């Protein structure tokens, strides 16, 4: 390998590492809907577990760190608000008029469409039309973020578990 190629490959490795690290820093845990912003949640939540017990869909689990988190592999959110109303500390604050969260759908490269296999599962599951088949064969499904309400209904049915939802740190 020439010196130029060696330096170019090292530069690429560095940039890739930086990008990955930025994404990791911005990815926040998926706290229950209507959770207060940023670090305030961890300051207010005492890990009582009321929210997990209140969720009829059983998608809230108490993690090893004693904080609740949403697990969309268990089901989806109906936005009933029972979890938030059960919170005694104000870590979750239900407001019917307020968006429960701001999540983004991510689809991994393991998506069957990437292997030229036809799969319509997520497209058919999404009631808001936020997921569409790609225009070009072999590409990932297209997400229209403005139409996604973060219900998670598309996650569990995916036959290869390629769909996840993440909340992005908005700088808090
Ligand atoms: S809003 Fe309802 S369905 Fe969604 S996590 Fe809370 S209790 Fe569960
Ligand atoms: S009900 Fe509130 S204080 Fe209790 S675990 Fe859930 S978020 Fe934390
Ligand atoms: S989370 Fe809900 S609204 Fe968003 S893409 Fe999946 S099914 Fe559609």
mmCIF file of N, CA, C and O in Angstrom, residues 9-59:
data_model
loop_
_atom_site.group_PDB
_atom_site.id
_atom_site.type_symbol
_atom_site.label_atom_id
_atom_site.label_comp_id
_atom_site.label_asym_id
_atom_site.label_seq_id
_atom_site.Cartn_x
_atom_site.Cartn_y
_atom_site.Cartn_z
ATOM 1 N N UNK A 9 -6.809 5.845 3.874
ATOM 2 C CA UNK A 9 -7.607 4.855 4.603
ATOM 3 C C UNK A 9 -7.704 5.224 6.086
ATOM 4 O O UNK A 9 -8.736 5.044 6.724
ATOM 5 N N UNK A 10 -6.617 5.775 6.655
ATOM 6 C CA UNK A 10 -6.654 6.183 8.064
ATOM 7 C C UNK A 10 -7.641 7.336 8.272
ATOM 8 O O UNK A 10 -8.357 7.400 9.271
ATOM 9 N N UNK A 11 -7.643 8.280 7.290
ATOM 10 C CA UNK A 11 -8.584 9.411 7.356
ATOM 11 C C UNK A 11 -10.019 8.904 7.346
ATOM 12 O O UNK A 11 -10.864 9.353 8.121
ATOM 13 N N UNK A 12 -10.290 7.956 6.458
ATOM 14 C CA UNK A 12 -11.641 7.404 6.329
ATOM 15 C C UNK A 12 -12.065 6.722 7.635
ATOM 16 O O UNK A 12 -13.172 6.910 8.132
ATOM 17 N N UNK A 13 -11.126 5.934 8.200
ATOM 18 C CA UNK A 13 -11.416 5.246 9.469
ATOM 19 C C UNK A 13 -11.750 6.254 10.559
ATOM 20 O O UNK A 13 -12.670 6.079 11.334
ATOM 21 N N UNK A 14 -10.988 7.357 10.597
ATOM 22 C CA UNK A 14 -11.187 8.384 11.621
ATOM 23 C C UNK A 14 -12.565 9.027 11.472
ATOM 24 O O UNK A 14 -13.318 9.176 12.435
ATOM 25 N N UNK A 15 -12.905 9.392 10.204
ATOM 26 C CA UNK A 15 -14.188 10.052 9.958
ATOM 27 C C UNK A 15 -15.343 9.129 10.327
ATOM 28 O O UNK A 15 -16.337 9.543 10.911
ATOM 29 N N UNK A 16 -15.204 7.844 9.982
ATOM 30 C CA UNK A 16 -16.247 6.873 10.286
ATOM 31 C C UNK A 16 -16.438 6.760 11.796
ATOM 32 O O UNK A 16 -17.549 6.735 12.312
ATOM 33 N N UNK A 17 -15.314 6.724 12.519
ATOM 34 C CA UNK A 17 -15.364 6.615 13.980
ATOM 35 C C UNK A 17 -16.045 7.848 14.587
ATOM 36 O O UNK A 17 -16.884 7.746 15.471
ATOM 37 N N UNK A 18 -15.691 9.019 14.044
ATOM 38 C CA UNK A 18 -16.277 10.265 14.563
ATOM 39 C C UNK A 18 -17.778 10.291 14.350
ATOM 40 O O UNK A 18 -18.538 10.648 15.219
ATOM 41 N N UNK A 19 -18.197 9.864 13.120
ATOM 42 C CA UNK A 19 -19.623 9.897 12.802
ATOM 43 C C UNK A 19 -20.381 8.945 13.712
ATOM 44 O O UNK A 19 -21.420 9.269 14.271
ATOM 45 N N UNK A 20 -19.828 7.711 13.897
ATOM 46 C CA UNK A 20 -20.476 6.730 14.752
ATOM 47 C C UNK A 20 -20.596 7.259 16.168
ATOM 48 O O UNK A 20 -21.630 7.156 16.812
ATOM 49 N N UNK A 21 -19.528 7.864 16.654
ATOM 50 C CA UNK A 21 -19.535 8.355 18.017
ATOM 51 C C UNK A 21 -20.554 9.478 18.188
ATOM 52 O O UNK A 21 -21.234 9.573 19.196
ATOM 53 N N UNK A 22 -20.694 10.363 17.171
ATOM 54 C CA UNK A 22 -21.678 11.444 17.251
ATOM 55 C C UNK A 22 -23.084 10.873 17.336
ATOM 56 O O UNK A 22 -23.898 11.310 18.137
ATOM 57 N N UNK A 23 -23.364 9.845 16.515
ATOM 58 C CA UNK A 23 -24.690 9.237 16.537
ATOM 59 C C UNK A 23 -24.956 8.628 17.899
ATOM 60 O O UNK A 23 -26.014 8.801 18.486
ATOM 61 N N UNK A 24 -23.938 7.918 18.464
ATOM 62 C CA UNK A 24 -24.135 7.289 19.761
ATOM 63 C C UNK A 24 -24.404 8.328 20.846
ATOM 64 O O UNK A 24 -25.255 8.144 21.687
ATOM 65 N N UNK A 25 -23.670 9.459 20.775
ATOM 66 C CA UNK A 25 -23.868 10.479 21.792
ATOM 67 C C UNK A 25 -25.270 11.074 21.726
ATOM 68 O O UNK A 25 -25.835 11.467 22.713
ATOM 69 N N UNK A 26 -25.827 11.162 20.508
ATOM 70 C CA UNK A 26 -27.116 11.813 20.354
ATOM 71 C C UNK A 26 -28.286 10.869 20.612
ATOM 72 O O UNK A 26 -29.403 11.304 20.729
ATOM 73 N N UNK A 27 -28.023 9.557 20.637
ATOM 74 C CA UNK A 27 -29.108 8.630 20.842
ATOM 75 C C UNK A 27 -29.441 8.537 22.325
ATOM 76 O O UNK A 27 -28.591 8.253 23.140
ATOM 77 N N UNK A 28 -30.695 8.800 22.641
ATOM 78 C CA UNK A 28 -31.124 8.812 24.035
ATOM 79 C C UNK A 28 -31.919 7.544 24.337
ATOM 80 O O UNK A 28 -32.518 6.953 23.450
ATOM 81 N N UNK A 29 -31.965 7.129 25.603
ATOM 82 C CA UNK A 29 -32.818 5.998 25.964
ATOM 83 C C UNK A 29 -34.270 6.317 25.635
ATOM 84 O O UNK A 29 -34.671 7.473 25.659
ATOM 85 N N UNK A 30 -35.036 5.262 25.374
ATOM 86 C CA UNK A 30 -36.429 5.464 25.009
ATOM 87 C C UNK A 30 -37.293 5.428 26.271
ATOM 88 O O UNK A 30 -37.790 4.378 26.665
ATOM 89 N N UNK A 31 -37.428 6.567 26.903
ATOM 90 C CA UNK A 31 -38.241 6.646 28.102
ATOM 91 C C UNK A 31 -39.727 6.623 27.715
ATOM 92 O O UNK A 31 -40.073 6.877 26.564
ATOM 93 N N UNK A 32 -40.617 6.354 28.689
ATOM 94 C CA UNK A 32 -42.056 6.283 28.381
ATOM 95 C C UNK A 32 -42.579 7.608 27.792
ATOM 96 O O UNK A 32 -41.951 8.660 27.953
ATOM 97 N N UNK A 33 -43.740 7.530 27.139
ATOM 98 C CA UNK A 33 -44.311 8.743 26.554
ATOM 99 C C UNK A 33 -44.596 9.814 27.608
ATOM 100 O O UNK A 33 -44.858 9.498 28.761
ATOM 101 N N UNK A 34 -44.530 11.033 27.170
ATOM 102 C CA UNK A 34 -44.732 12.226 28.012
ATOM 103 C C UNK A 34 -43.677 12.356 29.111
ATOM 104 O O UNK A 34 -43.911 12.967 30.157
ATOM 105 N N UNK A 35 -42.514 11.739 28.911
ATOM 106 C CA UNK A 35 -41.434 11.913 29.891
ATOM 107 C C UNK A 35 -40.869 13.325 29.752
ATOM 108 O O UNK A 35 -40.805 13.888 28.647
ATOM 109 N N UNK A 36 -40.484 13.911 30.877
ATOM 110 C CA UNK A 36 -39.935 15.266 30.835
ATOM 111 C C UNK A 36 -38.569 15.235 30.145
ATOM 112 O O UNK A 36 -37.903 14.199 30.103
ATOM 113 N N UNK A 37 -38.171 16.361 29.652
ATOM 114 C CA UNK A 37 -37.021 16.405 28.752
ATOM 115 C C UNK A 37 -35.688 16.119 29.441
ATOM 116 O O UNK A 37 -35.474 16.452 30.613
ATOM 117 N N UNK A 38 -34.831 15.504 28.673
ATOM 118 C CA UNK A 38 -33.418 15.377 29.004
ATOM 119 C C UNK A 38 -33.117 14.806 30.379
ATOM 120 O O UNK A 38 -33.712 13.828 30.826
ATOM 121 N N UNK A 39 -32.154 15.463 31.067
ATOM 122 C CA UNK A 39 -31.666 14.934 32.343
ATOM 123 C C UNK A 39 -32.720 15.041 33.438
ATOM 124 O O UNK A 39 -32.627 14.385 34.466
ATOM 125 N N UNK A 40 -33.723 15.902 33.249
ATOM 126 C CA UNK A 40 -34.753 16.056 34.276
ATOM 127 C C UNK A 40 -35.455 14.735 34.558
ATOM 128 O O UNK A 40 -35.878 14.483 35.681
ATOM 129 N N UNK A 41 -35.596 13.914 33.531
ATOM 130 C CA UNK A 41 -36.303 12.653 33.731
ATOM 131 C C UNK A 41 -35.600 11.798 34.778
ATOM 132 O O UNK A 41 -36.220 11.287 35.709
ATOM 133 N N UNK A 42 -34.296 11.662 34.623
ATOM 134 C CA UNK A 42 -33.548 10.822 35.565
ATOM 135 C C UNK A 42 -33.503 11.443 36.962
ATOM 136 O O UNK A 42 -33.365 10.735 37.957
ATOM 137 N N UNK A 43 -33.631 12.753 37.020
ATOM 138 C CA UNK A 43 -33.642 13.407 38.332
ATOM 139 C C UNK A 43 -34.974 13.177 39.043
ATOM 140 O O UNK A 43 -35.030 13.070 40.273
ATOM 141 N N UNK A 44 -36.048 13.095 38.270
ATOM 142 C CA UNK A 44 -37.376 12.983 38.871
ATOM 143 C C UNK A 44 -37.833 11.542 39.088
ATOM 144 O O UNK A 44 -38.573 11.260 40.030
ATOM 145 N N UNK A 45 -37.433 10.644 38.201
ATOM 146 C CA UNK A 45 -37.919 9.255 38.285
ATOM 147 C C UNK A 45 -37.253 8.527 39.455
ATOM 148 O O UNK A 45 -36.027 8.538 39.588
ATOM 149 N N UNK A 46 -38.093 7.892 40.289
ATOM 150 C CA UNK A 46 -37.530 7.135 41.416
ATOM 151 C C UNK A 46 -37.591 5.629 41.180
ATOM 152 O O UNK A 46 -37.350 4.840 42.095
ATOM 153 N N UNK A 47 -37.962 5.251 39.952
ATOM 154 C CA UNK A 47 -37.961 3.823 39.614
ATOM 155 C C UNK A 47 -39.055 3.024 40.281
ATOM 156 O O UNK A 47 -38.929 1.805 40.448
ATOM 157 N N UNK A 48 -40.172 3.680 40.628
ATOM 158 C CA UNK A 48 -41.240 2.989 41.361
ATOM 159 C C UNK A 48 -41.898 1.884 40.534
ATOM 160 O O UNK A 48 -42.460 0.943 41.084
ATOM 161 N N UNK A 49 -41.884 2.025 39.210
ATOM 162 C CA UNK A 49 -42.461 0.984 38.355
ATOM 163 C C UNK A 49 -43.945 1.133 38.093
ATOM 164 O O UNK A 49 -44.551 0.287 37.424
ATOM 165 N N UNK A 50 -44.565 2.211 38.606
ATOM 166 C CA UNK A 50 -46.010 2.399 38.371
ATOM 167 C C UNK A 50 -46.349 2.433 36.886
ATOM 168 O O UNK A 50 -47.365 1.898 36.446
ATOM 169 N N UNK A 51 -45.507 3.089 36.116
ATOM 170 C CA UNK A 51 -45.792 3.238 34.682
ATOM 171 C C UNK A 51 -45.777 1.880 33.980
ATOM 172 O O UNK A 51 -46.638 1.602 33.131
ATOM 173 N N UNK A 52 -44.830 1.035 34.349
ATOM 174 C CA UNK A 52 -44.753 -0.292 33.733
ATOM 175 C C UNK A 52 -45.989 -1.114 34.091
ATOM 176 O O UNK A 52 -46.555 -1.816 33.241
ATOM 177 N N UNK A 53 -46.426 -1.003 35.352
ATOM 178 C CA UNK A 53 -47.599 -1.758 35.792
ATOM 179 C C UNK A 53 -48.872 -1.245 35.125
ATOM 180 O O UNK A 53 -49.807 -2.003 34.869
ATOM 181 N N UNK A 54 -48.905 0.059 34.826
ATOM 182 C CA UNK A 54 -50.122 0.665 34.266
ATOM 183 C C UNK A 54 -50.288 0.377 32.777
ATOM 184 O O UNK A 54 -51.401 0.452 32.256
ATOM 185 N N UNK A 55 -49.213 0.061 32.098
ATOM 186 C CA UNK A 55 -49.284 -0.113 30.640
ATOM 187 C C UNK A 55 -49.951 -1.437 30.275
ATOM 188 O O UNK A 55 -49.386 -2.511 30.503
ATOM 189 N N UNK A 56 -51.143 -1.326 29.698
ATOM 190 C CA UNK A 56 -51.887 -2.528 29.312
ATOM 191 C C UNK A 56 -51.206 -3.300 28.201
ATOM 192 O O UNK A 56 -51.448 -4.498 28.029
ATOM 193 N N UNK A 57 -50.382 -2.637 27.428
ATOM 194 C CA UNK A 57 -49.678 -3.302 26.326
ATOM 195 C C UNK A 57 -48.347 -3.901 26.749
ATOM 196 O O UNK A 57 -47.659 -4.512 25.937
ATOM 197 N N UNK A 58 -47.973 -3.669 27.995
ATOM 198 C CA UNK A 58 -46.743 -4.251 28.567
ATOM 199 C C UNK A 58 -45.491 -3.916 27.756
ATOM 200 O O UNK A 58 -44.635 -4.771 27.538
ATOM 201 N N UNK A 59 -45.419 -2.670 27.320
ATOM 202 C CA UNK A 59 -44.228 -2.294 26.541
ATOM 203 C C UNK A 59 -43.211 -1.515 27.380
ATOM 204 O O UNK A 59 -42.149 -1.162 26.888
#
